[in-house]
């Protein structure tokens, strides 16, 4: 399945150059009409709520700073990071619920009334570099380096920090560090290989304006990590198995097609590590971390299983570790410049 190629009827092979047009016309005709309209109305209402909150709270003559972010997890991270910068120490955060709503809130703001020195927007890059989706460029808009802020946060450096702070492994020698580092990098590469076609399908949907709910897809169900070794579950090794699941989970009808052109777009724009969803990066990190904690005696002979006072899960990992995460250079530059 991971070769990202499929055989389909001659009728469609002859029309390979227009397969995306066909895909959009046949697959989404009658399906996208209602769901997309309903979603756009709902998103518009949510965007208005975010803007109205700002409008109600904003006072022209005080110095209160406002941060508009995408989701609830962003509230935790940007609250944690903003206190390191004097100007943002007492900032108020408004959640817009998704990327599009943050952008709509920005576009709705009258900058003759509101000050760009007091209202800031934090936007995930998402797949916009490839799809060409509108993303405002402004002194008060921060755009993540990769798909989301999580891509820059959940990395090997954070892994070792977590093992030291929460697991008491502050005396790892060079050989042990190398073993764990090699395991992490190998597992990360295997994870990326599995998720390249998944992100290619998502890119296909985005470019064809398909209505899909990505939040319904639990990426952690596809794989296991045991003793630091990444393994795709048996049921997903069958051709078409993953494709079928991601389509049904996200509410998109599955019609096999060649998605290699979308994989090529991802690779040519910076690679899968740059454009994999942040939630998938987080799920991988949590599974790998728990695997190391559970299997440390088998991975590093002579070591006992660490005692931890917390449980690492996808729901709490950001809140637990945000204070130990290294601020991305681009974000540090943005906040420092805004504070000056």
CSV table of C-alpha atoms in Angstrom, one decimal:
chain,number,residue,atom,x,y,z
A,1,UNK,CA,0.0,0.0,0.0
A,2,UNK,CA,2.8,2.4,0.8
A,3,UNK,CA,3.9,2.6,-2.9
A,4,UNK,CA,1.0,5.1,-3.3
A,5,UNK,CA,-0.1,3.6,-6.6
A,6,UNK,CA,-3.2,1.7,-7.5
A,7,UNK,CA,-4.6,0.0,-10.6
A,8,UNK,CA,-8.0,1.2,-11.8
A,9,UNK,CA,-10.1,0.7,-14.9
A,10,UNK,CA,-8.8,1.6,-18.4
A,11,UNK,CA,-11.5,4.3,-18.6
A,12,UNK,CA,-9.8,6.2,-15.9
A,13,UNK,CA,-6.2,5.4,-16.9
A,14,UNK,CA,-6.8,7.1,-20.2
A,15,UNK,CA,-7.8,10.2,-18.3
A,16,UNK,CA,-4.9,10.2,-15.8
A,17,UNK,CA,-4.2,13.8,-16.5
A,18,UNK,CA,-7.7,14.8,-15.4
A,19,UNK,CA,-8.1,12.3,-12.6
A,20,UNK,CA,-8.3,15.0,-9.9
A,21,UNK,CA,-11.0,16.8,-11.9
A,22,UNK,CA,-12.9,13.5,-12.2
A,23,UNK,CA,-12.3,12.8,-8.5
A,24,UNK,CA,-13.7,16.1,-7.5
A,25,UNK,CA,-16.7,16.0,-9.9
A,26,UNK,CA,-17.8,12.4,-9.3
A,27,UNK,CA,-16.8,11.9,-5.6
A,28,UNK,CA,-17.9,15.2,-4.2
A,29,UNK,CA,-20.8,16.1,-6.4
A,30,UNK,CA,-23.9,16.1,-4.2
A,31,UNK,CA,-21.7,15.2,-1.2
A,32,UNK,CA,-19.8,18.4,-0.7
A,33,UNK,CA,-22.8,20.7,-1.3
A,34,UNK,CA,-24.6,20.3,2.0
A,35,UNK,CA,-21.8,19.3,4.3
A,36,UNK,CA,-19.5,22.1,3.1
A,37,UNK,CA,-22.3,24.7,3.3
A,38,UNK,CA,-23.2,23.7,6.8
A,39,UNK,CA,-19.5,23.7,7.9
A,40,UNK,CA,-18.9,27.1,6.4
A,41,UNK,CA,-21.9,28.6,8.1
A,42,UNK,CA,-20.8,27.0,11.4
A,43,UNK,CA,-17.2,28.1,11.0
A,44,UNK,CA,-18.4,31.6,10.0
A,45,UNK,CA,-20.4,31.8,13.2
A,46,UNK,CA,-17.4,30.6,15.3
A,47,UNK,CA,-15.1,33.1,13.6
A,48,UNK,CA,-17.6,35.9,14.4
A,49,UNK,CA,-17.6,34.7,18.0
A,50,UNK,CA,-13.8,35.0,18.2
A,51,UNK,CA,-13.9,38.5,16.6
A,52,UNK,CA,-16.9,39.6,18.8
A,53,UNK,CA,-15.0,38.5,21.9
A,54,UNK,CA,-12.1,40.6,20.9
A,55,UNK,CA,-14.4,43.5,20.0
A,56,UNK,CA,-16.2,43.3,23.4
A,57,UNK,CA,-13.0,43.2,25.4
A,58,UNK,CA,-10.8,45.6,23.4
A,59,UNK,CA,-10.4,49.1,24.8
A,60,UNK,CA,-8.6,51.6,22.7
A,61,UNK,CA,-6.8,53.4,25.5
A,62,UNK,CA,-5.5,50.5,27.6
A,63,UNK,CA,-2.5,48.3,27.0
A,64,UNK,CA,-4.1,44.8,27.3
A,65,UNK,CA,-2.7,42.4,24.7
A,66,UNK,CA,-4.8,39.7,23.0
A,67,UNK,CA,-3.7,36.5,21.4
A,68,UNK,CA,-6.0,34.7,18.9
A,69,UNK,CA,-5.1,31.0,18.6
A,70,UNK,CA,-6.6,28.0,16.8
A,71,UNK,CA,-7.4,25.4,19.4
A,72,UNK,CA,-7.6,24.5,23.1
A,73,UNK,CA,-4.1,22.9,23.0
A,74,UNK,CA,-2.7,26.2,21.7
A,75,UNK,CA,-4.1,28.0,24.7
A,76,UNK,CA,-1.9,25.8,27.0
A,77,UNK,CA,1.3,26.3,24.9
A,78,UNK,CA,1.0,30.0,24.1
A,79,UNK,CA,0.1,30.8,27.6
A,80,UNK,CA,3.2,29.0,28.8
A,81,UNK,CA,5.5,30.6,26.3
A,82,UNK,CA,4.1,34.1,26.3
A,83,UNK,CA,4.9,34.7,30.0
A,84,UNK,CA,8.6,34.7,29.1
A,85,UNK,CA,8.1,37.9,27.2
A,86,UNK,CA,7.3,41.0,29.2
A,87,UNK,CA,4.7,42.4,26.8
A,88,UNK,CA,2.8,39.2,26.7
A,89,UNK,CA,3.0,38.3,30.4
A,90,UNK,CA,-0.6,39.2,31.1
A,91,UNK,CA,-2.1,38.7,27.7
A,92,UNK,CA,-5.6,37.3,27.2
A,93,UNK,CA,-6.0,34.4,24.8
A,94,UNK,CA,-9.1,33.9,22.6
A,95,UNK,CA,-9.7,30.5,21.0
A,96,UNK,CA,-11.1,30.6,17.5
A,97,UNK,CA,-11.5,26.8,17.3
A,98,UNK,CA,-9.6,26.3,14.0
A,99,UNK,CA,-7.2,27.8,11.5
A,100,UNK,CA,-9.8,29.2,9.1
A,101,UNK,CA,-11.5,31.0,12.0
A,102,UNK,CA,-8.3,32.7,13.1
A,103,UNK,CA,-7.8,33.9,9.6
A,104,UNK,CA,-11.4,35.1,9.2
A,105,UNK,CA,-11.0,37.0,12.5
A,106,UNK,CA,-7.9,38.7,11.2
A,107,UNK,CA,-9.6,39.6,8.0
A,108,UNK,CA,-12.6,41.0,9.9
A,109,UNK,CA,-10.5,43.3,12.0
A,110,UNK,CA,-10.5,47.0,11.2
A,111,UNK,CA,-6.9,48.0,11.8
A,112,UNK,CA,-7.9,51.7,11.9
A,113,UNK,CA,-9.6,50.8,15.1
A,114,UNK,CA,-7.5,48.0,16.5
A,115,UNK,CA,-3.8,48.2,17.1
A,116,UNK,CA,-1.5,45.6,15.6
A,117,UNK,CA,0.8,46.2,18.6
A,118,UNK,CA,-1.9,44.7,20.9
A,119,UNK,CA,-3.7,42.0,18.9
A,120,UNK,CA,-1.7,39.0,17.6
A,121,UNK,CA,-2.7,35.9,15.7
A,122,UNK,CA,-1.1,32.5,15.8
A,123,UNK,CA,-1.7,30.3,12.7
A,124,UNK,CA,-0.6,26.8,11.7
A,125,UNK,CA,1.1,26.7,8.3
A,126,UNK,CA,-0.9,23.5,7.6
A,127,UNK,CA,-0.6,22.6,3.9
A,128,UNK,CA,-1.0,26.2,2.7
A,129,UNK,CA,2.4,26.3,1.0
A,130,UNK,CA,1.2,23.6,-1.4
A,131,UNK,CA,-2.5,24.4,-1.7
A,132,UNK,CA,-2.1,28.1,-1.9
A,133,UNK,CA,-4.7,28.7,0.8
A,134,UNK,CA,-4.9,32.3,2.0
A,135,UNK,CA,-2.7,33.1,5.0
A,136,UNK,CA,-2.3,36.7,6.0
A,137,UNK,CA,1.2,38.0,6.2
A,138,UNK,CA,1.5,40.8,8.8
A,139,UNK,CA,3.7,42.0,11.6
A,140,UNK,CA,1.1,40.6,14.1
A,141,UNK,CA,0.6,37.2,12.5
A,142,UNK,CA,2.8,34.3,13.4
A,143,UNK,CA,2.8,31.3,11.0
A,144,UNK,CA,4.4,28.1,12.2
A,145,UNK,CA,7.5,26.8,10.5
A,146,UNK,CA,5.9,23.4,9.7
A,147,UNK,CA,2.4,22.0,9.6
A,148,UNK,CA,1.7,23.0,13.2
A,149,UNK,CA,3.6,24.2,16.3
A,150,UNK,CA,3.8,20.6,17.5
A,151,UNK,CA,6.1,19.7,14.6
A,152,UNK,CA,8.7,22.0,16.1
A,153,UNK,CA,8.2,20.9,19.7
A,154,UNK,CA,8.0,17.1,19.9
A,155,UNK,CA,11.5,16.1,19.0
A,156,UNK,CA,14.4,14.1,20.2
A,157,UNK,CA,15.7,16.9,22.4
A,158,UNK,CA,12.4,16.9,24.3
A,159,UNK,CA,12.5,13.2,24.6
A,160,UNK,CA,15.8,13.3,26.6
A,161,UNK,CA,14.6,16.3,28.6
A,162,UNK,CA,11.4,14.3,29.6
A,163,UNK,CA,13.4,11.2,30.5
A,164,UNK,CA,15.7,13.3,32.8
A,165,UNK,CA,13.0,15.4,34.5
A,166,UNK,CA,10.2,13.0,34.8
A,167,UNK,CA,12.0,9.6,34.9
A,168,UNK,CA,15.1,10.5,36.8
A,169,UNK,CA,17.4,9.4,33.9
A,170,UNK,CA,19.9,12.3,34.3
A,171,UNK,CA,22.9,10.0,34.3
A,172,UNK,CA,22.7,8.4,30.9
A,173,UNK,CA,26.2,7.8,29.5
A,174,UNK,CA,27.1,8.5,25.8
A,175,UNK,CA,26.6,4.9,24.7
A,176,UNK,CA,23.1,4.8,26.2
A,177,UNK,CA,22.2,8.2,24.7
A,178,UNK,CA,23.3,6.9,21.3
A,179,UNK,CA,21.2,3.7,21.6
A,180,UNK,CA,18.1,5.7,22.4
A,181,UNK,CA,18.8,8.3,19.8
A,182,UNK,CA,19.2,5.7,17.1
A,183,UNK,CA,15.9,4.0,18.2
A,184,UNK,CA,14.1,7.4,18.0
A,185,UNK,CA,15.4,8.3,14.6
A,186,UNK,CA,14.7,4.9,13.1
A,187,UNK,CA,11.2,4.8,14.5
A,188,UNK,CA,10.6,8.4,13.4
A,189,UNK,CA,11.6,7.5,9.8
A,190,UNK,CA,9.4,4.5,9.8
A,191,UNK,CA,6.5,6.5,11.1
A,192,UNK,CA,7.0,9.1,8.4
A,193,UNK,CA,7.0,6.4,5.7
A,194,UNK,CA,3.6,5.2,6.9
A,195,UNK,CA,2.1,8.7,7.0
A,196,UNK,CA,3.3,10.0,3.7
A,197,UNK,CA,0.5,8.4,1.8
A,198,UNK,CA,-2.0,9.4,4.5
A,199,UNK,CA,-0.9,13.0,4.2
A,200,UNK,CA,-1.0,12.7,0.5
A,201,UNK,CA,-4.7,11.7,0.7
A,202,UNK,CA,-5.3,14.7,3.0
A,203,UNK,CA,-3.6,17.0,0.5
A,204,UNK,CA,-5.7,15.5,-2.3
A,205,UNK,CA,-8.9,16.3,-0.3
A,206,UNK,CA,-7.7,19.8,0.4
A,207,UNK,CA,-6.8,20.6,-3.1
A,208,UNK,CA,-10.2,19.2,-4.3
A,209,UNK,CA,-12.0,21.1,-1.5
A,210,UNK,CA,-13.5,17.9,0.0
A,211,UNK,CA,-15.3,18.1,3.2
A,212,UNK,CA,-13.5,16.0,5.8
A,213,UNK,CA,-13.2,15.7,9.5
A,214,UNK,CA,-9.5,15.0,10.3
A,215,UNK,CA,-10.2,15.0,14.0
A,216,UNK,CA,-12.0,11.7,13.7
A,217,UNK,CA,-8.9,9.9,12.6
A,218,UNK,CA,-6.9,8.3,15.5
A,219,UNK,CA,-3.4,8.0,14.0
A,220,UNK,CA,-2.2,5.9,16.9
A,221,UNK,CA,-4.4,3.0,16.0
A,222,UNK,CA,-2.2,2.2,12.9
A,223,UNK,CA,1.0,1.2,14.7
A,224,UNK,CA,2.6,0.0,17.9
A,225,UNK,CA,6.0,0.8,19.4
A,226,UNK,CA,7.6,-1.9,21.4
A,227,UNK,CA,11.1,-1.5,23.0
A,228,UNK,CA,11.5,1.6,20.8
A,229,UNK,CA,10.8,-0.3,17.6
A,230,UNK,CA,8.1,1.0,15.3
A,231,UNK,CA,5.7,-1.6,13.8
A,232,UNK,CA,2.7,-1.2,11.5
A,233,UNK,CA,-0.1,-3.4,12.9
A,234,UNK,CA,-0.9,-6.5,10.8
A,235,UNK,CA,-4.4,-5.5,9.8
A,236,UNK,CA,-3.0,-2.4,8.1
A,237,UNK,CA,-0.4,-4.3,6.0
A,238,UNK,CA,-3.1,-5.3,3.5
A,239,UNK,CA,-3.3,-3.2,0.4
A,240,UNK,CA,-6.0,-0.5,0.7
A,241,UNK,CA,-6.6,-1.1,4.5
A,242,UNK,CA,-5.3,2.2,5.7
A,243,UNK,CA,-6.9,4.1,2.8
A,244,UNK,CA,-10.2,2.6,3.6
A,245,UNK,CA,-10.0,3.5,7.3
A,246,UNK,CA,-8.9,7.1,6.8
A,247,UNK,CA,-11.7,7.7,4.3
A,248,UNK,CA,-14.4,6.2,6.5
A,249,UNK,CA,-13.0,8.0,9.6
A,250,UNK,CA,-12.9,11.4,8.0
A,251,UNK,CA,-16.2,11.0,6.2
A,252,UNK,CA,-14.9,10.8,2.6
A,253,UNK,CA,-16.0,8.2,0.1
A,254,UNK,CA,-13.1,6.0,-0.9
A,255,UNK,CA,-12.3,5.5,-4.6
A,256,UNK,CA,-8.9,4.0,-5.3
A,257,UNK,CA,-6.6,6.3,-7.4
A,258,UNK,CA,-3.0,7.2,-8.0
A,259,UNK,CA,-1.9,9.7,-5.3
A,260,UNK,CA,1.8,9.8,-6.2
A,261,UNK,CA,1.5,13.3,-7.6
A,262,UNK,CA,0.4,14.5,-4.1
A,263,UNK,CA,3.3,12.6,-2.4
A,264,UNK,CA,5.7,14.3,-4.8
A,265,UNK,CA,4.3,17.7,-3.9
A,266,UNK,CA,4.8,17.1,-0.2
A,267,UNK,CA,8.4,15.8,-0.8
A,268,UNK,CA,9.3,18.7,-3.1
A,269,UNK,CA,8.0,21.3,-0.7
A,270,UNK,CA,10.1,20.1,2.3
A,271,UNK,CA,9.2,16.5,3.0
A,272,UNK,CA,6.8,14.6,5.2
A,273,UNK,CA,8.3,15.7,8.5
A,274,UNK,CA,7.4,19.2,7.6
A,275,UNK,CA,3.9,18.5,6.5
A,276,UNK,CA,2.7,15.7,8.8
A,277,UNK,CA,-0.1,16.8,11.1
A,278,UNK,CA,1.0,17.9,14.5
A,279,UNK,CA,-1.4,15.6,16.2
A,280,UNK,CA,0.2,12.6,14.4
A,281,UNK,CA,3.6,13.8,15.6
A,282,UNK,CA,2.3,14.1,19.1
A,283,UNK,CA,0.8,10.6,19.0
A,284,UNK,CA,4.1,9.1,17.8
A,285,UNK,CA,6.1,10.9,20.5
A,286,UNK,CA,3.8,9.7,23.3
A,287,UNK,CA,3.9,6.1,22.1
A,288,UNK,CA,7.7,6.2,21.7
A,289,UNK,CA,8.2,7.8,25.1
A,290,UNK,CA,6.0,5.3,26.9
A,291,UNK,CA,7.7,2.4,25.1
A,292,UNK,CA,11.1,3.6,26.4
A,293,UNK,CA,9.8,4.0,30.0
A,294,UNK,CA,8.1,0.5,29.9
A,295,UNK,CA,11.0,-1.4,28.3
A,296,UNK,CA,14.1,0.4,29.5
A,297,UNK,CA,15.6,-2.7,31.2
A,298,UNK,CA,15.4,-4.5,27.9
A,299,UNK,CA,16.7,-1.6,25.9
A,300,UNK,CA,19.5,-0.6,28.3
A,301,UNK,CA,20.7,-3.7,30.2
A,302,UNK,CA,21.5,-2.8,33.8
A,303,UNK,CA,18.9,-0.1,34.0
A,304,UNK,CA,15.7,-0.6,36.0
A,305,UNK,CA,12.3,0.6,35.0
A,306,UNK,CA,11.9,4.3,35.8
A,307,UNK,CA,9.4,5.4,38.4
A,308,UNK,CA,7.2,8.1,37.1
A,309,UNK,CA,4.6,10.1,39.0
A,310,UNK,CA,2.6,11.0,35.9
A,311,UNK,CA,1.1,9.2,33.0
A,312,UNK,CA,2.0,10.4,29.6
A,313,UNK,CA,-1.0,10.6,27.2
A,314,UNK,CA,-1.9,12.5,24.1
A,315,UNK,CA,-4.4,14.5,26.1
A,316,UNK,CA,-1.9,15.8,28.7
A,317,UNK,CA,1.5,15.7,27.1
A,318,UNK,CA,1.5,19.3,25.9
A,319,UNK,CA,0.4,20.6,29.3
A,320,UNK,CA,3.0,18.5,31.1
A,321,UNK,CA,5.9,19.4,28.9
A,322,UNK,CA,5.3,22.9,27.6
A,323,UNK,CA,7.5,24.4,30.2
A,324,UNK,CA,10.4,22.3,29.0
A,325,UNK,CA,10.0,22.8,25.3
A,326,UNK,CA,12.6,24.9,23.4
A,327,UNK,CA,10.9,27.9,21.7
A,328,UNK,CA,11.3,27.7,17.9
A,329,UNK,CA,13.6,30.4,16.6
A,330,UNK,CA,10.9,31.9,14.4
A,331,UNK,CA,8.5,32.2,17.3
A,332,UNK,CA,11.2,33.7,19.6
A,333,UNK,CA,12.0,36.3,17.0
A,334,UNK,CA,8.3,37.1,16.5
A,335,UNK,CA,7.6,37.6,20.2
A,336,UNK,CA,10.9,39.4,20.9
A,337,UNK,CA,10.3,41.8,18.0
A,338,UNK,CA,6.7,42.4,19.2
A,339,UNK,CA,7.9,43.1,22.7
A,340,UNK,CA,10.5,45.6,21.7
